[in-house]
CSV table of C-alpha atoms in Angstrom, one decimal:
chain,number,residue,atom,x,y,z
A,1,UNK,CA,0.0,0.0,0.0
A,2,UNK,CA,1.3,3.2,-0.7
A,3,UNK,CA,1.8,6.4,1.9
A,4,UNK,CA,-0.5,9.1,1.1
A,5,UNK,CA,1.3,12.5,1.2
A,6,UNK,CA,2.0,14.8,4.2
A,7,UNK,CA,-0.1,15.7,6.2
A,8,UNK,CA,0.0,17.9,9.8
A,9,UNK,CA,-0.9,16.0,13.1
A,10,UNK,CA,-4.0,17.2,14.4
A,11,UNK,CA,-2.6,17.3,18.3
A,12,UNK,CA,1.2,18.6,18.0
A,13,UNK,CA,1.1,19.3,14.4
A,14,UNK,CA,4.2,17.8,12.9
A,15,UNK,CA,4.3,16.7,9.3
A,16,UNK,CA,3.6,13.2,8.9
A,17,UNK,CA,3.2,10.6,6.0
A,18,UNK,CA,0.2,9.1,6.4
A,19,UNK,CA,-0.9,5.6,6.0
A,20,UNK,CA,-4.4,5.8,5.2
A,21,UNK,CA,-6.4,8.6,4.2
A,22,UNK,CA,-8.6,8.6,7.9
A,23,UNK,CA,-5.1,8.7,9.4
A,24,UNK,CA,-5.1,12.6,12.0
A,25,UNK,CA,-2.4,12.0,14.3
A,26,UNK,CA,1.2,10.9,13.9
A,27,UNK,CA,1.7,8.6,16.8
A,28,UNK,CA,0.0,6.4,19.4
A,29,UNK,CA,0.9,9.1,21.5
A,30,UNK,CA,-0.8,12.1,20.0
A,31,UNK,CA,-4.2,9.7,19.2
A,32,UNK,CA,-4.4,8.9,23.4
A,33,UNK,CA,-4.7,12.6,23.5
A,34,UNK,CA,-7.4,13.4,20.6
A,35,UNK,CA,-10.6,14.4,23.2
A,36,UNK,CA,-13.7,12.4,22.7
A,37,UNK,CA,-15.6,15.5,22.6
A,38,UNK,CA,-14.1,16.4,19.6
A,39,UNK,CA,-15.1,12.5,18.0
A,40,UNK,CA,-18.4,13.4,19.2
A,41,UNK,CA,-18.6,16.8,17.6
A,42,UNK,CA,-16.9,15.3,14.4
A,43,UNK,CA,-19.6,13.1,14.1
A,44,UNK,CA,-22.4,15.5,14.5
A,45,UNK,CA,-20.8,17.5,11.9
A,46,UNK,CA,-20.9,14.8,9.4
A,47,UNK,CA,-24.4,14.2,10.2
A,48,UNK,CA,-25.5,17.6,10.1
A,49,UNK,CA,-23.7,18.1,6.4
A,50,UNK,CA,-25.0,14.7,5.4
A,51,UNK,CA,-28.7,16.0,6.0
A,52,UNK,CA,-27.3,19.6,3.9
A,53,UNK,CA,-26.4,16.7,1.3
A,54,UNK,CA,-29.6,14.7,1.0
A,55,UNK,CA,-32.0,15.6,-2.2
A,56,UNK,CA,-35.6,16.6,-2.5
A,57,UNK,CA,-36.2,12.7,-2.8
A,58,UNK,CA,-34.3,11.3,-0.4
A,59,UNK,CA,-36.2,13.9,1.9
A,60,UNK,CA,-39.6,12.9,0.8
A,61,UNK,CA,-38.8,9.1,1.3
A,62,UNK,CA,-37.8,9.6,4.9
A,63,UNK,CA,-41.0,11.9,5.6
A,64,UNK,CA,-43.6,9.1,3.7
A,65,UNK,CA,-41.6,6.6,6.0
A,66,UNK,CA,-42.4,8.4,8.9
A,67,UNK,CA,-45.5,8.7,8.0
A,68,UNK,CA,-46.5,5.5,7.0
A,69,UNK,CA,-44.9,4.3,10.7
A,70,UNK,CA,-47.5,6.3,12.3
A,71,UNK,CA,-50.4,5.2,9.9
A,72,UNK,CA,-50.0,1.8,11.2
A,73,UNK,CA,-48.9,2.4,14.3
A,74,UNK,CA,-52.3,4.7,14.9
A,75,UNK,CA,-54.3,2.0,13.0
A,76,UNK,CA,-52.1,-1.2,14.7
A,77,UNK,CA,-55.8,-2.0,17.2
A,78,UNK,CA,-57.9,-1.8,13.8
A,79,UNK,CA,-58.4,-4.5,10.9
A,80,UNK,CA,-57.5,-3.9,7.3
A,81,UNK,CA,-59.6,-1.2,5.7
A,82,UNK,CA,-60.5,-3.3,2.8
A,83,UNK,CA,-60.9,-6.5,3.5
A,84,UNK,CA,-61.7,-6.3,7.3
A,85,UNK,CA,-59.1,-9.0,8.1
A,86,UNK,CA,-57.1,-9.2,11.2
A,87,UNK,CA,-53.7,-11.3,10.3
A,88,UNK,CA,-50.0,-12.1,10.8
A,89,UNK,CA,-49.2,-11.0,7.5
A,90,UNK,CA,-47.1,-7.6,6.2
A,91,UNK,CA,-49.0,-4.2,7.1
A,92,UNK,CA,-49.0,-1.3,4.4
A,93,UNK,CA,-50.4,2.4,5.1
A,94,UNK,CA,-52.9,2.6,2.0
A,95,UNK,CA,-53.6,5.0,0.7
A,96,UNK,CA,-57.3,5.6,-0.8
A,97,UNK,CA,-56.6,8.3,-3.5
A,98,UNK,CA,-52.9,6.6,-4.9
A,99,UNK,CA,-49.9,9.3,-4.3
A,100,UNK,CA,-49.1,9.1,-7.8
A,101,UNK,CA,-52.9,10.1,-9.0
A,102,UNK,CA,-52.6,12.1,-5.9
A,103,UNK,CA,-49.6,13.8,-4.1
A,104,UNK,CA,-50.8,16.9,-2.7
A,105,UNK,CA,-52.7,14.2,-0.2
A,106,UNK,CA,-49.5,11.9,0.2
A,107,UNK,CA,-49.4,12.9,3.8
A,108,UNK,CA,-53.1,13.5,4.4
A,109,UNK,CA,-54.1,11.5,7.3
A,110,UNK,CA,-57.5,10.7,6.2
A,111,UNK,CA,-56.7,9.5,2.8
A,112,UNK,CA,-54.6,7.0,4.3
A,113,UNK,CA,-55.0,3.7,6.9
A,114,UNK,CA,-53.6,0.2,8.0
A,115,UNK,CA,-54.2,-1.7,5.0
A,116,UNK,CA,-53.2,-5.3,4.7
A,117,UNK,CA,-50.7,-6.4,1.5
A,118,UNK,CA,-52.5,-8.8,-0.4
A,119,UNK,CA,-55.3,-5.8,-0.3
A,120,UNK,CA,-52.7,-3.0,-1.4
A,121,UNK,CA,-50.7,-5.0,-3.7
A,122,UNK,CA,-52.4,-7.4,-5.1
A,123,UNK,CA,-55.6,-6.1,-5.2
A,124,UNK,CA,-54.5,-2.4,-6.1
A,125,UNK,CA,-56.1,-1.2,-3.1
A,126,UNK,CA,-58.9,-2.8,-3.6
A,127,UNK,CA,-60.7,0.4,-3.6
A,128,UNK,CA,-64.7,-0.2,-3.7
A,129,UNK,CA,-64.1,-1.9,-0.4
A,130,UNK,CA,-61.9,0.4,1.0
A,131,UNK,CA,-64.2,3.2,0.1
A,132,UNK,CA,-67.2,2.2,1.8
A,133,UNK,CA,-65.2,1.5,5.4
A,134,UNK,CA,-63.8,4.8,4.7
A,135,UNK,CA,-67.2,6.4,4.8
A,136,UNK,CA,-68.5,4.4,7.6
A,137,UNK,CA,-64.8,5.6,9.7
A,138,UNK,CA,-64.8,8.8,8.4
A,139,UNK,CA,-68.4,10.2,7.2
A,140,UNK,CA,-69.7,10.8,3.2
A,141,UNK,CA,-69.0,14.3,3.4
A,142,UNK,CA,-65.2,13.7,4.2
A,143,UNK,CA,-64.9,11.0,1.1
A,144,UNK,CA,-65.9,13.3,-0.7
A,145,UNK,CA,-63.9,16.3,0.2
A,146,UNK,CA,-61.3,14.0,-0.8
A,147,UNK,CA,-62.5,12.8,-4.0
A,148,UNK,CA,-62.8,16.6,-5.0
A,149,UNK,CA,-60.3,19.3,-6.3
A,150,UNK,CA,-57.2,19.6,-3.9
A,151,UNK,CA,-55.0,22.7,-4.4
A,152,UNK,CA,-51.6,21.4,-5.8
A,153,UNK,CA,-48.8,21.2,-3.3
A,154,UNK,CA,-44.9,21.2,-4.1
A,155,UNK,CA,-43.4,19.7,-0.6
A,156,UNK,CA,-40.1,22.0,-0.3
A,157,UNK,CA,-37.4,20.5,1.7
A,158,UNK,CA,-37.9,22.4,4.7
A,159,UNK,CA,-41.9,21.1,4.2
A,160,UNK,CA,-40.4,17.5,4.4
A,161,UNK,CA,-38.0,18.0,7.0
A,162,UNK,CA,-41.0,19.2,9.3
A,163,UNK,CA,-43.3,16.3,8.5
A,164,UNK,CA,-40.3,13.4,8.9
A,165,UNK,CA,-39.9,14.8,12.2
A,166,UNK,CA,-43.4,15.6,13.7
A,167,UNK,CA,-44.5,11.9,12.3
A,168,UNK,CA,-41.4,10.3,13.8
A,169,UNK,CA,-42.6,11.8,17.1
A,170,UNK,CA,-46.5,10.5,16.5
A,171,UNK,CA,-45.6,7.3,15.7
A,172,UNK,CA,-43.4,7.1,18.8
A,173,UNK,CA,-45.9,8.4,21.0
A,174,UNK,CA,-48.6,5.9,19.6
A,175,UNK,CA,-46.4,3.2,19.5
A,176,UNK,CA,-45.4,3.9,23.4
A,177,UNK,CA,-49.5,4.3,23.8
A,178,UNK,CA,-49.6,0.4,22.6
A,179,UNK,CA,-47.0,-0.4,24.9
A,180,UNK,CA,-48.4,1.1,27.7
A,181,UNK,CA,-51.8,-0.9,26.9
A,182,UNK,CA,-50.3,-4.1,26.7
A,183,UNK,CA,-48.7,-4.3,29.9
């Protein structure tokens, strides 16, 4: 393997030729004295310029993750929507009106529940099923306010950003509500 070229030791600063190209320090003596703090502080910046470095996509996945966590975590007591089925299978959050015919109600809470995955995969939805639970859950009038014209929506980062992180704290808090009912 060959020696990268010099660089300065992070503690006493000396040139040094380093081995590999996460090499700081020049010697097991000036790595005993690089703080953890600083480790700590290191890895929070990485973090921090790994969330500056994310795109509008990556961002949207990890808010319709979030959200889908607290779908079935806030439907995890109720049945499939469609089918009525209570099982040990894989749990989807459906949605009724499809985010891709759809997106300005991707994260609307009433266009979406616990749906089973034979119902939303293979049965793409099934929607005439799903319909009519919807309107006996949430009312005729509210289907159809759905159903109607939605003003479009362009989620922005910062739009994402605050959804991932107030439906990672409702699906916690739902999740520790299930807890807290099973014991």
């Amino acid at each position: 393997m060959k020696p990268e070229p010099l660089a300065d030791c992070i503690i006493c600063a000396k040139p040094f030729m380093r081995l590999n190209s996460m090499q700081t320090v020049c010697s097991v003596r000036c790595a005993r004295q690089v703080p953890i703090v600083n480790r700590k502080e290191e890895r929070k910046r990485d973090r921090e310029k790994r969330e500056r470095l994310k795109s509008r996509g990556q961002w949207l996945r990890e808010a319709q993750t979030a959200f889908n966590a607290f779908i079935r975590a806030r439907d995890s007591d109720k049945p499939c929507v469609s089918c009525g089925r209570h099982h040990n299978g894989q749990w989807h959050a459906g949605h009724y009106l499809s985010t891709g015919a759809r997106p300005e109600l991707r994260f609307d809470e009433r266009n979406t529940s616990k749906q089973c995955q034979p119902c939303n995969v293979h049965l793409h939805g099934n929607l005439v099923l799903y319909r009519a639970e919807l309107i006996r859950r949430i009312g005729l009038a509210e289907v159809e306010r759905l159903e109607g014209p939605q003003p479009q929506r362009k989620f922005t980062i910062p739009d994402l950003r605050e959804i991932r992180d107030k439906y990672r704290a409702l699906a916690r808090e739902a999740m520790s509500t299930e807890r807290r009912g099973l014991e």
